[in-house]
Amino acid sequence: MTEQDQLQWGYRYVKVEPSHFRVDYQINPFMDPADQPDPARAREQWEALVATIERLGGRVDVLGQREDAPDMVYAMNLGLGVETVDGRPHVVMSHMRYPQRRMETGSAERWFLDNGFTTSYVGRDGVGAHFEAGDAFAFGDALLVGYGPRTEELGLKHLAKDLDIRVRGFRITHPGMYHLDLAFCPLSPTRAIVCPAAFDDESAAALLALVPDPLVISEEEALSTFCANSIVIGSTVVMPACPDRVRAQLEEWGFTVEVVDVSEFHKGGGSIRCMTNPVDLRIGRDLAHVPGGEVILP
């Protein structure tokens, strides 16, 4: 696999230290307050993931976790990090659907501002459109955004205009794949893991048509292994689990698979991608610059 076959982003991540990770409520089908993560084991798994990313050449910046924000460890949902066309690091902060998570973005925004990022919102404090960054990925000529359970359709228009980009929206209908990152994982400029069962028929068809070489996974594979909730660093796919069929296809394409156990975090409904927020997307390289923005729906 040559560098031209690899994603150019996914080398710098923001993570949140799991100092106060627990399950206090239920806002997705995986959460059960009676089934608490083991703090020591969760810490070990989190540190193993950091070590793996750094060994593969990635960078990890760490935020502290608020004591009153047990889900803050799922850093992917703090905001969408991009480098603008004028070279400015910027984050569109998430506007969480559930009030239990909204306090996270205030603390995260302070960290981003202190570290040289500018910030914006599509909505905040329960007012305006909801947007959660786990629903957004650069692929092809656009930012692909899942909407329905967490992100609202109105948020797509705000994202496109705010960033001067093309946004392609896909309606998520499956309650267990409430974020796009549970059903879609970009692997290269032409390849991605896709779970069509997450979407309505029109969106599933449109997404499959958009990906030249999709690695299609079943509903069962997505929900039982979290294999779409993975990250890619160059030619290595870092996964929480990898079904044999999926591994065979990835290796045939020239990828190396690294499995890192993060099963304690599955108790909160997230896995490797949910825990790692890439902040090295670049408009003009990874996303087309579209002055005024554009939204395309199936």
Tab-separated table of C-alpha atoms in Angstrom:
chain	number	residue	atom	x	y	z
A	1	MET	CA	0.000	0.000	0.000
A	2	THR	CA	1.449	3.361	-1.062
A	3	GLU	CA	1.010	6.665	0.770
A	4	GLN	CA	-1.373	7.774	-2.004
A	5	ASP	CA	-3.665	4.928	-0.947
A	6	GLN	CA	-3.767	6.134	2.663
A	7	LEU	CA	-5.766	8.755	4.511
A	8	GLN	CA	-3.758	11.904	5.164
A	9	TRP	CA	-5.567	12.597	8.423
A	10	GLY	CA	-5.827	10.514	11.582
A	11	TYR	CA	-2.386	11.198	13.056
A	12	ARG	CA	-3.340	13.618	15.840
A	13	TYR	CA	-5.974	12.738	18.408
A	14	VAL	CA	-7.554	14.299	21.460
A	15	LYS	CA	-8.490	11.883	24.250
A	16	VAL	CA	-10.063	12.355	27.672
A	17	GLU	CA	-8.524	10.658	30.675
A	18	PRO	CA	-10.955	8.138	32.268
A	19	SER	CA	-10.680	9.490	35.804
A	20	HIS	CA	-14.464	9.548	36.369
A	21	PHE	CA	-15.774	7.070	33.806
A	22	ARG	CA	-18.940	5.290	34.937
A	23	VAL	CA	-22.517	4.627	33.816
A	24	ASP	CA	-24.849	6.997	35.662
A	25	TYR	CA	-27.824	6.953	33.262
A	26	GLN	CA	-29.056	5.326	30.048
A	27	ILE	CA	-28.997	7.340	26.822
A	28	ASN	CA	-28.196	4.452	24.475
A	29	PRO	CA	-29.093	0.734	24.349
A	30	PHE	CA	-25.681	-0.382	25.638
A	31	MET	CA	-25.798	1.515	28.932
A	32	ASP	CA	-26.940	-0.191	32.127
A	33	PRO	CA	-26.210	1.485	35.487
A	34	ALA	CA	-26.220	-1.998	37.052
A	35	ASP	CA	-23.223	-2.980	34.905
A	36	GLN	CA	-20.433	-0.611	35.893
A	37	PRO	CA	-16.993	-0.502	34.234
A	38	ASP	CA	-14.049	-1.565	36.339
A	39	PRO	CA	-11.973	1.618	36.887
A	40	ALA	CA	-8.576	-0.093	36.995
A	41	ARG	CA	-9.271	-2.196	33.918
A	42	ALA	CA	-10.673	0.805	32.046
A	43	ARG	CA	-7.521	2.768	32.839
A	44	GLU	CA	-5.331	-0.082	31.576
A	45	GLN	CA	-7.292	-0.314	28.344
A	46	TRP	CA	-7.210	3.452	27.820
A	47	GLU	CA	-3.431	3.557	28.344
A	48	ALA	CA	-2.937	0.609	25.977
A	49	LEU	CA	-4.807	2.508	23.278
A	50	VAL	CA	-2.680	5.625	23.808
A	51	ALA	CA	0.489	3.525	23.618
A	52	THR	CA	-0.682	1.855	20.408
A	53	ILE	CA	-1.466	5.154	18.706
A	54	GLU	CA	1.901	6.609	19.678
A	55	ARG	CA	3.771	3.471	18.588
A	56	LEU	CA	2.147	3.752	15.169
A	57	GLY	CA	3.326	7.348	14.783
A	58	GLY	CA	0.273	9.200	16.026
A	59	ARG	CA	0.073	11.999	18.571
A	60	VAL	CA	-2.287	12.035	21.553
A	61	ASP	CA	-3.273	15.170	23.462
A	62	VAL	CA	-5.022	14.475	26.760
A	63	LEU	CA	-7.814	16.429	28.446
A	64	GLY	CA	-8.790	15.926	32.047
A	65	GLN	CA	-12.253	14.524	32.730
A	66	ARG	CA	-14.876	16.479	34.619
A	67	GLU	CA	-16.116	14.620	37.682
A	68	ASP	CA	-19.740	15.336	36.702
A	69	ALA	CA	-19.287	14.151	33.093
A	70	PRO	CA	-18.871	10.349	33.065
A	71	ASP	CA	-19.312	10.131	29.270
A	72	MET	CA	-16.618	12.703	28.521
A	73	VAL	CA	-14.198	9.822	27.845
A	74	TYR	CA	-15.948	9.511	24.474
A	75	ALA	CA	-13.919	12.428	23.171
A	76	MET	CA	-14.995	11.989	19.545
A	77	ASN	CA	-18.181	13.819	20.430
A	78	LEU	CA	-16.594	16.954	21.846
A	79	GLY	CA	-16.291	18.687	18.490
A	80	LEU	CA	-15.207	18.531	14.858
A	81	GLY	CA	-11.595	19.645	14.423
A	82	VAL	CA	-10.439	21.032	11.065
A	83	GLU	CA	-7.718	23.235	9.656
A	84	THR	CA	-9.402	26.001	7.669
A	85	VAL	CA	-8.282	27.118	4.215
A	86	ASP	CA	-6.300	29.947	5.802
A	87	GLY	CA	-4.395	27.482	7.993
A	88	ARG	CA	-6.295	28.132	11.225
A	89	PRO	CA	-6.968	25.185	13.549
A	90	HIS	CA	-10.667	25.295	14.350
A	91	VAL	CA	-13.240	23.178	16.178
A	92	VAL	CA	-16.992	23.190	15.654
A	93	MET	CA	-18.087	22.301	19.166
A	94	SER	CA	-20.796	19.693	19.593
A	95	HIS	CA	-24.266	20.572	20.805
A	96	MET	CA	-25.229	17.372	22.558
A	97	ARG	CA	-28.725	15.992	22.136
A	98	TYR	CA	-28.917	14.868	25.775
A	99	PRO	CA	-28.452	17.426	28.577
A	100	GLN	CA	-26.451	14.877	30.597
A	101	ARG	CA	-23.485	15.504	28.256
A	102	ARG	CA	-23.740	19.198	27.458
A	103	MET	CA	-21.381	20.356	30.196
A	104	GLU	CA	-18.524	18.501	28.471
A	105	THR	CA	-18.199	20.977	25.629
A	106	GLY	CA	-17.582	23.977	27.881
A	107	SER	CA	-14.528	22.342	29.443
A	108	ALA	CA	-13.333	21.043	26.082
A	109	GLU	CA	-13.724	24.458	24.482
A	110	ARG	CA	-11.465	26.021	27.096
A	111	TRP	CA	-8.807	23.402	26.328
A	112	PHE	CA	-9.065	23.988	22.582
A	113	LEU	CA	-8.839	27.761	22.992
A	114	ASP	CA	-5.823	27.403	25.281
A	115	ASN	CA	-4.153	25.212	22.661
A	116	GLY	CA	-4.474	27.559	19.699
A	117	PHE	CA	-7.823	26.527	18.196
A	118	THR	CA	-10.686	28.841	17.377
A	119	THR	CA	-14.207	27.532	18.045
A	120	SER	CA	-17.776	27.865	16.835
A	121	TYR	CA	-21.166	26.252	17.481
A	122	VAL	CA	-24.175	25.249	15.382
A	123	GLY	CA	-26.279	25.369	18.574
A	124	ARG	CA	-25.593	25.371	22.284
A	125	ASP	CA	-27.159	25.128	25.741
A	126	GLY	CA	-30.262	23.418	24.367
A	127	VAL	CA	-30.951	26.166	21.804
A	128	GLY	CA	-30.476	25.634	18.072
A	129	ALA	CA	-29.523	22.589	16.040
A	130	HIS	CA	-27.996	19.555	17.694
A	131	PHE	CA	-24.690	18.293	16.314
A	132	GLU	CA	-22.477	15.546	17.697
A	133	ALA	CA	-19.088	15.093	16.063
A	134	GLY	CA	-19.257	11.297	16.170
A	135	ASP	CA	-21.657	11.718	13.265
A	136	ALA	CA	-19.136	13.446	10.963
A	137	PHE	CA	-16.366	12.067	8.746
A	138	ALA	CA	-14.427	13.396	5.777
A	139	PHE	CA	-14.713	11.098	2.773
A	140	GLY	CA	-14.474	11.767	-0.930
A	141	ASP	CA	-15.480	15.328	-1.738
A	142	ALA	CA	-17.467	16.019	1.399
A	143	LEU	CA	-18.075	15.792	5.098
A	144	LEU	CA	-20.360	12.800	5.569
A	145	VAL	CA	-22.796	13.419	8.424
A	146	GLY	CA	-25.256	10.989	9.963
A	147	TYR	CA	-28.422	12.581	11.314
A	148	GLY	CA	-31.469	11.414	13.188
A	149	PRO	CA	-30.803	10.029	16.685
A	150	ARG	CA	-28.266	12.648	17.797
A	151	THR	CA	-27.425	15.179	15.066
A	152	GLU	CA	-30.373	17.056	13.556
A	153	GLU	CA	-30.805	17.593	9.830
A	154	LEU	CA	-30.752	21.371	10.393
A	155	GLY	CA	-27.227	21.027	11.752
A	156	LEU	CA	-25.950	19.981	8.317
A	157	LYS	CA	-26.766	23.367	6.826
A	158	HIS	CA	-25.003	25.159	9.672
A	159	LEU	CA	-21.885	22.987	9.294
A	160	ALA	CA	-21.698	23.534	5.545
A	161	LYS	CA	-22.047	27.298	5.863
A	162	ASP	CA	-19.780	27.644	8.893
A	163	LEU	CA	-16.905	25.739	7.309
A	164	ASP	CA	-17.521	26.484	3.600
A	165	ILE	CA	-17.660	22.792	2.760
A	166	ARG	CA	-19.897	20.241	1.102
A	167	VAL	CA	-21.921	18.134	3.535
A	168	ARG	CA	-23.577	14.874	2.520
A	169	GLY	CA	-26.254	13.736	4.953
A	170	PHE	CA	-27.378	10.183	5.702
A	171	ARG	CA	-30.389	9.393	7.864
A	172	ILE	CA	-29.633	6.963	10.708
A	173	THR	CA	-32.609	4.911	11.842
A	174	HIS	CA	-31.074	2.103	13.925
A	175	PRO	CA	-31.288	2.782	17.695
A	176	GLY	CA	-28.071	0.860	18.407
A	177	MET	CA	-26.012	2.735	15.823
A	178	TYR	CA	-26.996	6.200	16.961
A	179	HIS	CA	-23.769	7.801	15.712
A	180	LEU	CA	-22.233	7.439	12.256
A	181	ASP	CA	-18.985	6.214	13.847
A	182	LEU	CA	-20.723	2.981	14.870
A	183	ALA	CA	-21.648	2.176	11.260
A	184	PHE	CA	-19.000	3.823	9.069
A	185	CYS	CA	-15.206	3.953	9.153
A	186	PRO	CA	-13.133	5.604	6.417
A	187	LEU	CA	-10.134	3.402	5.586
A	188	SER	CA	-8.593	5.176	2.591
A	189	PRO	CA	-9.694	7.688	-0.059
A	190	THR	CA	-11.706	4.926	-1.771
A	191	ARG	CA	-12.456	2.352	0.939
A	192	ALA	CA	-14.590	2.324	4.084
A	193	ILE	CA	-16.325	-0.046	6.467
A	194	VAL	CA	-20.085	0.393	6.024
A	195	CYS	CA	-23.046	-1.101	7.889
A	196	PRO	CA	-26.118	-0.449	5.707
A	197	ALA	CA	-28.488	-1.617	8.476
A	198	ALA	CA	-27.867	1.635	10.349
A	199	PHE	CA	-29.654	3.765	7.739
A	200	ASP	CA	-32.936	4.116	5.919
A	201	ASP	CA	-32.977	2.500	2.489
A	202	GLU	CA	-32.249	5.674	0.534
A	203	SER	CA	-29.316	6.665	2.733
A	204	ALA	CA	-27.841	3.154	2.750
A	205	ALA	CA	-27.954	3.020	-1.033
A	206	ALA	CA	-26.463	6.500	-1.384
A	207	LEU	CA	-23.625	5.741	1.021
A	208	LEU	CA	-22.752	2.460	-0.675
A	209	ALA	CA	-22.768	4.216	-4.050
A	210	LEU	CA	-20.405	6.868	-2.703
A	211	VAL	CA	-17.740	4.403	-1.533
A	212	PRO	CA	-15.911	2.784	-4.481
A	213	ASP	CA	-14.770	-0.217	-2.398
A	214	PRO	CA	-17.040	-0.711	0.632
A	215	LEU	CA	-16.334	-3.369	3.232
A	216	VAL	CA	-19.933	-4.163	4.114
A	217	ILE	CA	-20.605	-5.481	7.602
A	218	SER	CA	-23.799	-6.890	9.055
A	219	GLU	CA	-25.914	-5.474	11.851
A	220	GLU	CA	-24.701	-8.288	14.088
A	221	GLU	CA	-21.030	-7.618	13.320
A	222	ALA	CA	-21.431	-3.912	13.999
A	223	LEU	CA	-23.294	-4.307	17.284
A	224	SER	CA	-21.427	-7.272	18.773
A	225	THR	CA	-17.850	-6.306	17.859
A	226	PHE	CA	-17.913	-2.485	17.416
A	227	CYS	CA	-15.594	-3.169	14.448
A	228	ALA	CA	-16.732	-0.055	12.554
A	229	ASN	CA	-15.760	2.038	15.571
A	230	SER	CA	-12.087	1.865	14.658
A	231	ILE	CA	-9.367	4.319	13.674
A	232	VAL	CA	-6.837	4.245	10.856
A	233	ILE	CA	-3.250	5.437	11.108
A	234	GLY	CA	-1.598	5.151	7.716
A	235	SER	CA	-1.969	1.521	6.687
A	236	THR	CA	-2.901	0.229	10.160
A	237	VAL	CA	-6.485	-0.202	11.355
A	238	VAL	CA	-6.754	-0.102	15.148
A	239	MET	CA	-9.847	-2.085	16.096
A	240	PRO	CA	-11.602	-3.265	19.276
A	241	ALA	CA	-12.281	-6.625	17.580
A	242	CYS	CA	-12.029	-7.935	14.047
A	243	PRO	CA	-14.172	-10.725	12.614
A	244	ASP	CA	-12.140	-13.149	10.497
A	245	ARG	CA	-13.960	-12.147	7.312
A	246	VAL	CA	-13.259	-8.470	7.934
A	247	ARG	CA	-9.592	-9.136	8.725
A	248	ALA	CA	-9.153	-11.150	5.538
A	249	GLN	CA	-10.490	-8.309	3.394
A	250	LEU	CA	-8.432	-5.649	5.182
A	251	GLU	CA	-5.239	-7.661	4.802
A	252	GLU	CA	-6.017	-8.363	1.142
A	253	TRP	CA	-6.192	-4.591	0.653
A	254	GLY	CA	-2.797	-4.165	2.333
A	255	PHE	CA	-3.863	-3.038	5.800
A	256	THR	CA	-2.411	-4.287	9.062
A	257	VAL	CA	-4.905	-4.920	11.866
A	258	GLU	CA	-4.098	-4.044	15.477
A	259	VAL	CA	-6.692	-5.192	18.022
A	260	VAL	CA	-6.865	-3.269	21.304
A	261	ASP	CA	-9.309	-4.452	23.951
A	262	VAL	CA	-11.477	-1.563	25.158
A	263	SER	CA	-14.414	-3.701	26.319
A	264	GLU	CA	-14.918	-1.706	29.519
A	265	PHE	CA	-15.845	1.283	27.358
A	266	HIS	CA	-18.407	-0.758	25.439
A	267	LYS	CA	-20.502	-0.615	28.615
A	268	GLY	CA	-21.085	3.064	27.880
A	269	GLY	CA	-21.836	2.448	24.216
A	270	GLY	CA	-18.531	3.469	22.647
A	271	SER	CA	-15.290	1.989	21.468
A	272	ILE	CA	-11.974	3.055	19.931
A	273	ARG	CA	-13.266	5.742	17.556
A	274	CYS	CA	-15.555	7.172	20.225
A	275	MET	CA	-12.540	7.557	22.541
A	276	THR	CA	-10.313	9.292	19.981
A	277	ASN	CA	-11.070	12.610	18.300
A	278	PRO	CA	-8.964	13.347	15.190
A	279	VAL	CA	-8.175	17.062	14.919
A	280	ASP	CA	-5.961	17.049	11.807
A	281	LEU	CA	-8.543	17.257	9.016
A	282	ARG	CA	-7.670	19.951	6.501
A	283	ILE	CA	-10.103	21.843	4.289
A	284	GLY	CA	-8.661	21.930	0.784
A	285	ARG	CA	-6.916	18.578	1.279
A	286	ASP	CA	-9.347	16.226	3.020
A	287	LEU	CA	-12.487	18.283	2.437
A	288	ALA	CA	-13.338	20.293	-0.681
A	289	HIS	CA	-13.548	24.051	-0.134
A	290	VAL	CA	-17.060	25.140	-1.186
A	291	PRO	CA	-17.642	28.866	-0.513
A	292	GLY	CA	-21.041	29.338	1.087
A	293	GLY	CA	-21.375	25.621	1.751
A	294	GLU	CA	-23.548	22.953	0.164
A	295	VAL	CA	-25.769	20.207	1.596
A	296	ILE	CA	-26.650	17.067	-0.368
A	297	LEU	CA	-29.242	14.571	0.868
A	298	PRO	CA	-30.188	11.224	-0.735
